[in-house]
Amino acid sequence: TLAQAAAKKRYPADERGQIKQFLVFTDGEDGTLAYVEPLTGDLKEWRLALDIADTKDIQDLTLTLIHEYGHVLTLNAAQITGGEQTCRTYQNQEGCALPQSYLNVFIDQFWGELMDEYLEIDSIQNDNAYYNALDDFYAKYQDQFVTDYAATNPEEDIAESWSHFVLYPRPDGD
């Protein structure tokens, strides 16, 4: 298909090798479809996990796998410095985004004016208040995200944007 050809073109063979482990699991239908996680602290090797109970829709599965690869592409050792340190860019659970990393450049370009508001939301401890604030954040800035899920944090935004870049025609305008 067109999606497969586009995906193959945008997944360099030398970078696909970072996924060292494939896990098939289930948390029941309509739970987590897939995820990636680093196998080691150096961010060089990753696990891709796929829920077999949620793989019936091939288009959704394709989008999700491309999204998950987007995480590996943007959070690997060439993009993020792991470990405890002072971070002058964006800090996430994997580590600190390198200044010229895809994620840091993406944040500078698309999250500059949103970041302070997002960080306030991210610090909310109460789950209901947190999700309500995220919903309001998305509603306020809906025209700046490809999906509502993209508004949950910069890592999801870049992975969702990557998926749309791979699968859909380039939009008109900015």
PDB file of N, CA, C and O in Angstrom, residues 59-98:
ATOM      1  N   GLN A  59      -5.784  -0.010   9.769  1.00  0.00           N
ATOM      2  CA  GLN A  59      -5.389   1.394   9.624  1.00  0.00           C
ATOM      3  C   GLN A  59      -4.963   1.986  10.969  1.00  0.00           C
ATOM      4  O   GLN A  59      -3.963   2.696  11.057  1.00  0.00           O
ATOM      5  N   ASP A  60      -5.727   1.681  12.012  1.00  0.00           N
ATOM      6  CA  ASP A  60      -5.377   2.162  13.339  1.00  0.00           C
ATOM      7  C   ASP A  60      -4.058   1.543  13.804  1.00  0.00           C
ATOM      8  O   ASP A  60      -3.213   2.215  14.384  1.00  0.00           O
ATOM      9  N   LEU A  61      -3.874   0.268  13.505  1.00  0.00           N
ATOM     10  CA  LEU A  61      -2.637  -0.414  13.861  1.00  0.00           C
ATOM     11  C   LEU A  61      -1.445   0.217  13.136  1.00  0.00           C
ATOM     12  O   LEU A  61      -0.399   0.474  13.736  1.00  0.00           O
ATOM     13  N   THR A  62      -1.597   0.482  11.851  1.00  0.00           N
ATOM     14  CA  THR A  62      -0.520   1.105  11.069  1.00  0.00           C
ATOM     15  C   THR A  62      -0.158   2.465  11.646  1.00  0.00           C
ATOM     16  O   THR A  62       1.022   2.761  11.871  1.00  0.00           O
ATOM     17  N   LEU A  63      -1.166   3.287  11.902  1.00  0.00           N
ATOM     18  CA  LEU A  63      -0.930   4.606  12.480  1.00  0.00           C
ATOM     19  C   LEU A  63      -0.217   4.481  13.821  1.00  0.00           C
ATOM     20  O   LEU A  63       0.749   5.201  14.098  1.00  0.00           O
ATOM     21  N   THR A  64      -0.657   3.547  14.637  1.00  0.00           N
ATOM     22  CA  THR A  64      -0.070   3.371  15.966  1.00  0.00           C
ATOM     23  C   THR A  64       1.381   2.911  15.892  1.00  0.00           C
ATOM     24  O   THR A  64       2.241   3.419  16.625  1.00  0.00           O
ATOM     25  N   LEU A  65       1.685   1.973  15.022  1.00  0.00           N
ATOM     26  CA  LEU A  65       3.066   1.502  14.903  1.00  0.00           C
ATOM     27  C   LEU A  65       3.989   2.602  14.386  1.00  0.00           C
ATOM     28  O   LEU A  65       5.133   2.726  14.845  1.00  0.00           O
ATOM     29  N   ILE A  66       3.506   3.404  13.473  1.00  0.00           N
ATOM     30  CA  ILE A  66       4.309   4.534  12.990  1.00  0.00           C
ATOM     31  C   ILE A  66       4.497   5.548  14.117  1.00  0.00           C
ATOM     32  O   ILE A  66       5.589   6.091  14.314  1.00  0.00           O
ATOM     33  N   HIS A  67       3.435   5.786  14.877  1.00  0.00           N
ATOM     34  CA  HIS A  67       3.516   6.675  16.046  1.00  0.00           C
ATOM     35  C   HIS A  67       4.577   6.169  17.031  1.00  0.00           C
ATOM     36  O   HIS A  67       5.429   6.937  17.487  1.00  0.00           O
ATOM     37  N   GLU A  68       4.533   4.886  17.343  1.00  0.00           N
ATOM     38  CA  GLU A  68       5.487   4.328  18.309  1.00  0.00           C
ATOM     39  C   GLU A  68       6.914   4.412  17.783  1.00  0.00           C
ATOM     40  O   GLU A  68       7.843   4.703  18.545  1.00  0.00           O
ATOM     41  N   TYR A  69       7.096   4.184  16.493  1.00  0.00           N
ATOM     42  CA  TYR A  69       8.430   4.357  15.927  1.00  0.00           C
ATOM     43  C   TYR A  69       8.868   5.821  16.049  1.00  0.00           C
ATOM     44  O   TYR A  69      10.050   6.109  16.261  1.00  0.00           O
ATOM     45  N   GLY A  70       7.917   6.737  15.953  1.00  0.00           N
ATOM     46  CA  GLY A  70       8.227   8.153  16.152  1.00  0.00           C
ATOM     47  C   GLY A  70       8.838   8.421  17.516  1.00  0.00           C
ATOM     48  O   GLY A  70       9.728   9.265  17.667  1.00  0.00           O
ATOM     49  N   HIS A  71       8.389   7.686  18.522  1.00  0.00           N
ATOM     50  CA  HIS A  71       8.999   7.817  19.853  1.00  0.00           C
ATOM     51  C   HIS A  71      10.447   7.333  19.838  1.00  0.00           C
ATOM     52  O   HIS A  71      11.329   7.991  20.388  1.00  0.00           O
ATOM     53  N   VAL A  72      10.687   6.192  19.218  1.00  0.00           N
ATOM     54  CA  VAL A  72      12.061   5.676  19.144  1.00  0.00           C
ATOM     55  C   VAL A  72      12.936   6.660  18.383  1.00  0.00           C
ATOM     56  O   VAL A  72      14.061   6.968  18.799  1.00  0.00           O
ATOM     57  N   LEU A  73      12.431   7.192  17.300  1.00  0.00           N
ATOM     58  CA  LEU A  73      13.172   8.140  16.471  1.00  0.00           C
ATOM     59  C   LEU A  73      13.533   9.414  17.240  1.00  0.00           C
ATOM     60  O   LEU A  73      14.615   9.966  17.058  1.00  0.00           O
ATOM     61  N   THR A  74      12.649   9.866  18.122  1.00  0.00           N
ATOM     62  CA  THR A  74      12.850  11.152  18.799  1.00  0.00           C
ATOM     63  C   THR A  74      13.360  11.050  20.230  1.00  0.00           C
ATOM     64  O   THR A  74      13.715  12.076  20.825  1.00  0.00           O
ATOM     65  N   LEU A  75      13.397   9.837  20.787  1.00  0.00           N
ATOM     66  CA  LEU A  75      13.808   9.686  22.187  1.00  0.00           C
ATOM     67  C   LEU A  75      15.034   8.784  22.354  1.00  0.00           C
ATOM     68  O   LEU A  75      15.382   8.415  23.475  1.00  0.00           O
ATOM     69  N   ASN A  76      15.698   8.444  21.267  1.00  0.00           N
ATOM     70  CA  ASN A  76      16.842   7.523  21.350  1.00  0.00           C
ATOM     71  C   ASN A  76      18.108   8.253  21.819  1.00  0.00           C
ATOM     72  O   ASN A  76      18.109   9.460  22.043  1.00  0.00           O
ATOM     73  N   ALA A  77      19.183   7.500  21.945  1.00  0.00           N
ATOM     74  CA  ALA A  77      20.441   8.019  22.486  1.00  0.00           C
ATOM     75  C   ALA A  77      21.043   9.152  21.656  1.00  0.00           C
ATOM     76  O   ALA A  77      21.794   9.966  22.181  1.00  0.00           O
ATOM     77  N   ALA A  78      20.728   9.231  20.381  1.00  0.00           N
ATOM     78  CA  ALA A  78      21.243  10.321  19.551  1.00  0.00           C
ATOM     79  C   ALA A  78      20.441  11.612  19.756  1.00  0.00           C
ATOM     80  O   ALA A  78      20.856  12.680  19.312  1.00  0.00           O
ATOM     81  N   GLN A  79      19.316  11.516  20.442  1.00  0.00           N
ATOM     82  CA  GLN A  79      18.417  12.648  20.628  1.00  0.00           C
ATOM     83  C   GLN A  79      18.303  13.122  22.087  1.00  0.00           C
ATOM     84  O   GLN A  79      18.045  14.290  22.343  1.00  0.00           O
ATOM     85  N   ILE A  80      18.470  12.196  23.004  1.00  0.00           N
ATOM     86  CA  ILE A  80      18.256  12.459  24.427  1.00  0.00           C
ATOM     87  C   ILE A  80      19.483  12.010  25.205  1.00  0.00           C
ATOM     88  O   ILE A  80      20.020  10.928  24.953  1.00  0.00           O
ATOM     89  N   THR A  81      19.916  12.803  26.165  1.00  0.00           N
ATOM     90  CA  THR A  81      20.979  12.403  27.076  1.00  0.00           C
ATOM     91  C   THR A  81      20.316  11.882  28.335  1.00  0.00           C
ATOM     92  O   THR A  81      19.599  12.614  29.014  1.00  0.00           O
ATOM     93  N   GLY A  82      20.512  10.612  28.618  1.00  0.00           N
ATOM     94  CA  GLY A  82      19.903   9.992  29.787  1.00  0.00           C
ATOM     95  C   GLY A  82      20.646  10.330  31.061  1.00  0.00           C
ATOM     96  O   GLY A  82      21.734  10.884  31.052  1.00  0.00           O
ATOM     97  N   GLY A  83      20.012   9.994  32.185  1.00  0.00           N
ATOM     98  CA  GLY A  83      20.652  10.169  33.480  1.00  0.00           C
ATOM     99  C   GLY A  83      20.299  11.488  34.137  1.00  0.00           C
ATOM    100  O   GLY A  83      19.654  12.349  33.554  1.00  0.00           O
ATOM    101  N   GLU A  84      20.716  11.606  35.377  1.00  0.00           N
ATOM    102  CA  GLU A  84      20.464  12.812  36.171  1.00  0.00           C
ATOM    103  C   GLU A  84      21.457  13.903  35.804  1.00  0.00           C
ATOM    104  O   GLU A  84      22.659  13.676  35.797  1.00  0.00           O
ATOM    105  N   GLN A  85      20.945  15.086  35.525  1.00  0.00           N
ATOM    106  CA  GLN A  85      21.812  16.207  35.192  1.00  0.00           C
ATOM    107  C   GLN A  85      20.968  17.476  35.158  1.00  0.00           C
ATOM    108  O   GLN A  85      19.759  17.423  35.199  1.00  0.00           O
ATOM    109  N   THR A  86      21.627  18.587  35.046  1.00  0.00           N
ATOM    110  CA  THR A  86      20.916  19.835  34.851  1.00  0.00           C
ATOM    111  C   THR A  86      20.535  19.918  33.384  1.00  0.00           C
ATOM    112  O   THR A  86      21.371  19.738  32.512  1.00  0.00           O
ATOM    113  N   CYS A  87      19.271  20.184  33.122  1.00  0.00           N
ATOM    114  CA  CYS A  87      18.783  20.212  31.748  1.00  0.00           C
ATOM    115  C   CYS A  87      18.404  21.640  31.366  1.00  0.00           C
ATOM    116  O   CYS A  87      17.586  22.262  32.036  1.00  0.00           O
ATOM    117  N   ARG A  88      18.989  22.119  30.295  1.00  0.00           N
ATOM    118  CA  ARG A  88      18.682  23.465  29.820  1.00  0.00           C
ATOM    119  C   ARG A  88      17.688  23.455  28.663  1.00  0.00           C
ATOM    120  O   ARG A  88      17.320  24.494  28.148  1.00  0.00           O
ATOM    121  N   THR A  89      17.301  22.260  28.229  1.00  0.00           N
ATOM    122  CA  THR A  89      16.308  22.141  27.167  1.00  0.00           C
ATOM    123  C   THR A  89      15.063  21.511  27.780  1.00  0.00           C
ATOM    124  O   THR A  89      14.635  21.917  28.835  1.00  0.00           O
ATOM    125  N   TYR A  90      14.516  20.509  27.141  1.00  0.00           N
ATOM    126  CA  TYR A  90      13.305  19.840  27.634  1.00  0.00           C
ATOM    127  C   TYR A  90      13.681  18.550  28.346  1.00  0.00           C
ATOM    128  O   TYR A  90      14.415  17.727  27.809  1.00  0.00           O
ATOM    129  N   GLN A  91      13.175  18.390  29.554  1.00  0.00           N
ATOM    130  CA  GLN A  91      13.441  17.197  30.361  1.00  0.00           C
ATOM    131  C   GLN A  91      12.202  16.312  30.338  1.00  0.00           C
ATOM    132  O   GLN A  91      11.090  16.782  30.565  1.00  0.00           O
ATOM    133  N   ASN A  92      12.398  15.024  30.045  1.00  0.00           N
ATOM    134  CA  ASN A  92      11.307  14.063  30.154  1.00  0.00           C
ATOM    135  C   ASN A  92      11.800  12.862  30.936  1.00  0.00           C
ATOM    136  O   ASN A  92      12.912  12.879  31.465  1.00  0.00           O
ATOM    137  N   GLN A  93      11.012  11.806  30.999  1.00  0.00           N
ATOM    138  CA  GLN A  93      11.415  10.661  31.819  1.00  0.00           C
ATOM    139  C   GLN A  93      12.652   9.940  31.276  1.00  0.00           C
ATOM    140  O   GLN A  93      13.364   9.294  32.028  1.00  0.00           O
ATOM    141  N   GLU A  94      12.930  10.062  29.981  1.00  0.00           N
ATOM    142  CA  GLU A  94      14.121   9.431  29.418  1.00  0.00           C
ATOM    143  C   GLU A  94      15.381  10.238  29.702  1.00  0.00           C
ATOM    144  O   GLU A  94      16.476   9.692  29.743  1.00  0.00           O
ATOM    145  N   GLY A  95      15.262  11.542  29.817  1.00  0.00           N
ATOM    146  CA  GLY A  95      16.428  12.382  30.058  1.00  0.00           C
ATOM    147  C   GLY A  95      16.232  13.775  29.505  1.00  0.00           C
ATOM    148  O   GLY A  95      15.122  14.302  29.465  1.00  0.00           O
ATOM    149  N   CYS A  96      17.301  14.349  29.028  1.00  0.00           N
ATOM    150  CA  CYS A  96      17.325  15.736  28.569  1.00  0.00           C
ATOM    151  C   CYS A  96      17.483  15.778  27.049  1.00  0.00           C
ATOM    152  O   CYS A  96      18.401  15.163  26.499  1.00  0.00           O
ATOM    153  N   ALA A  97      16.594  16.497  26.392  1.00  0.00           N
ATOM    154  CA  ALA A  97      16.673  16.633  24.938  1.00  0.00           C
ATOM    155  C   ALA A  97      17.928  17.415  24.559  1.00  0.00           C
ATOM    156  O   ALA A  97      18.197  18.480  25.116  1.00  0.00           O
ATOM    157  N   LEU A  98      18.711  16.848  23.656  1.00  0.00           N
ATOM    158  CA  LEU A  98      19.888  17.551  23.163  1.00  0.00           C
ATOM    159  C   LEU A  98      19.443  18.809  22.415  1.00  0.00           C
ATOM    160  O   LEU A  98      18.356  18.836  21.824  1.00  0.00           O
TER     161      LEU A  98
END
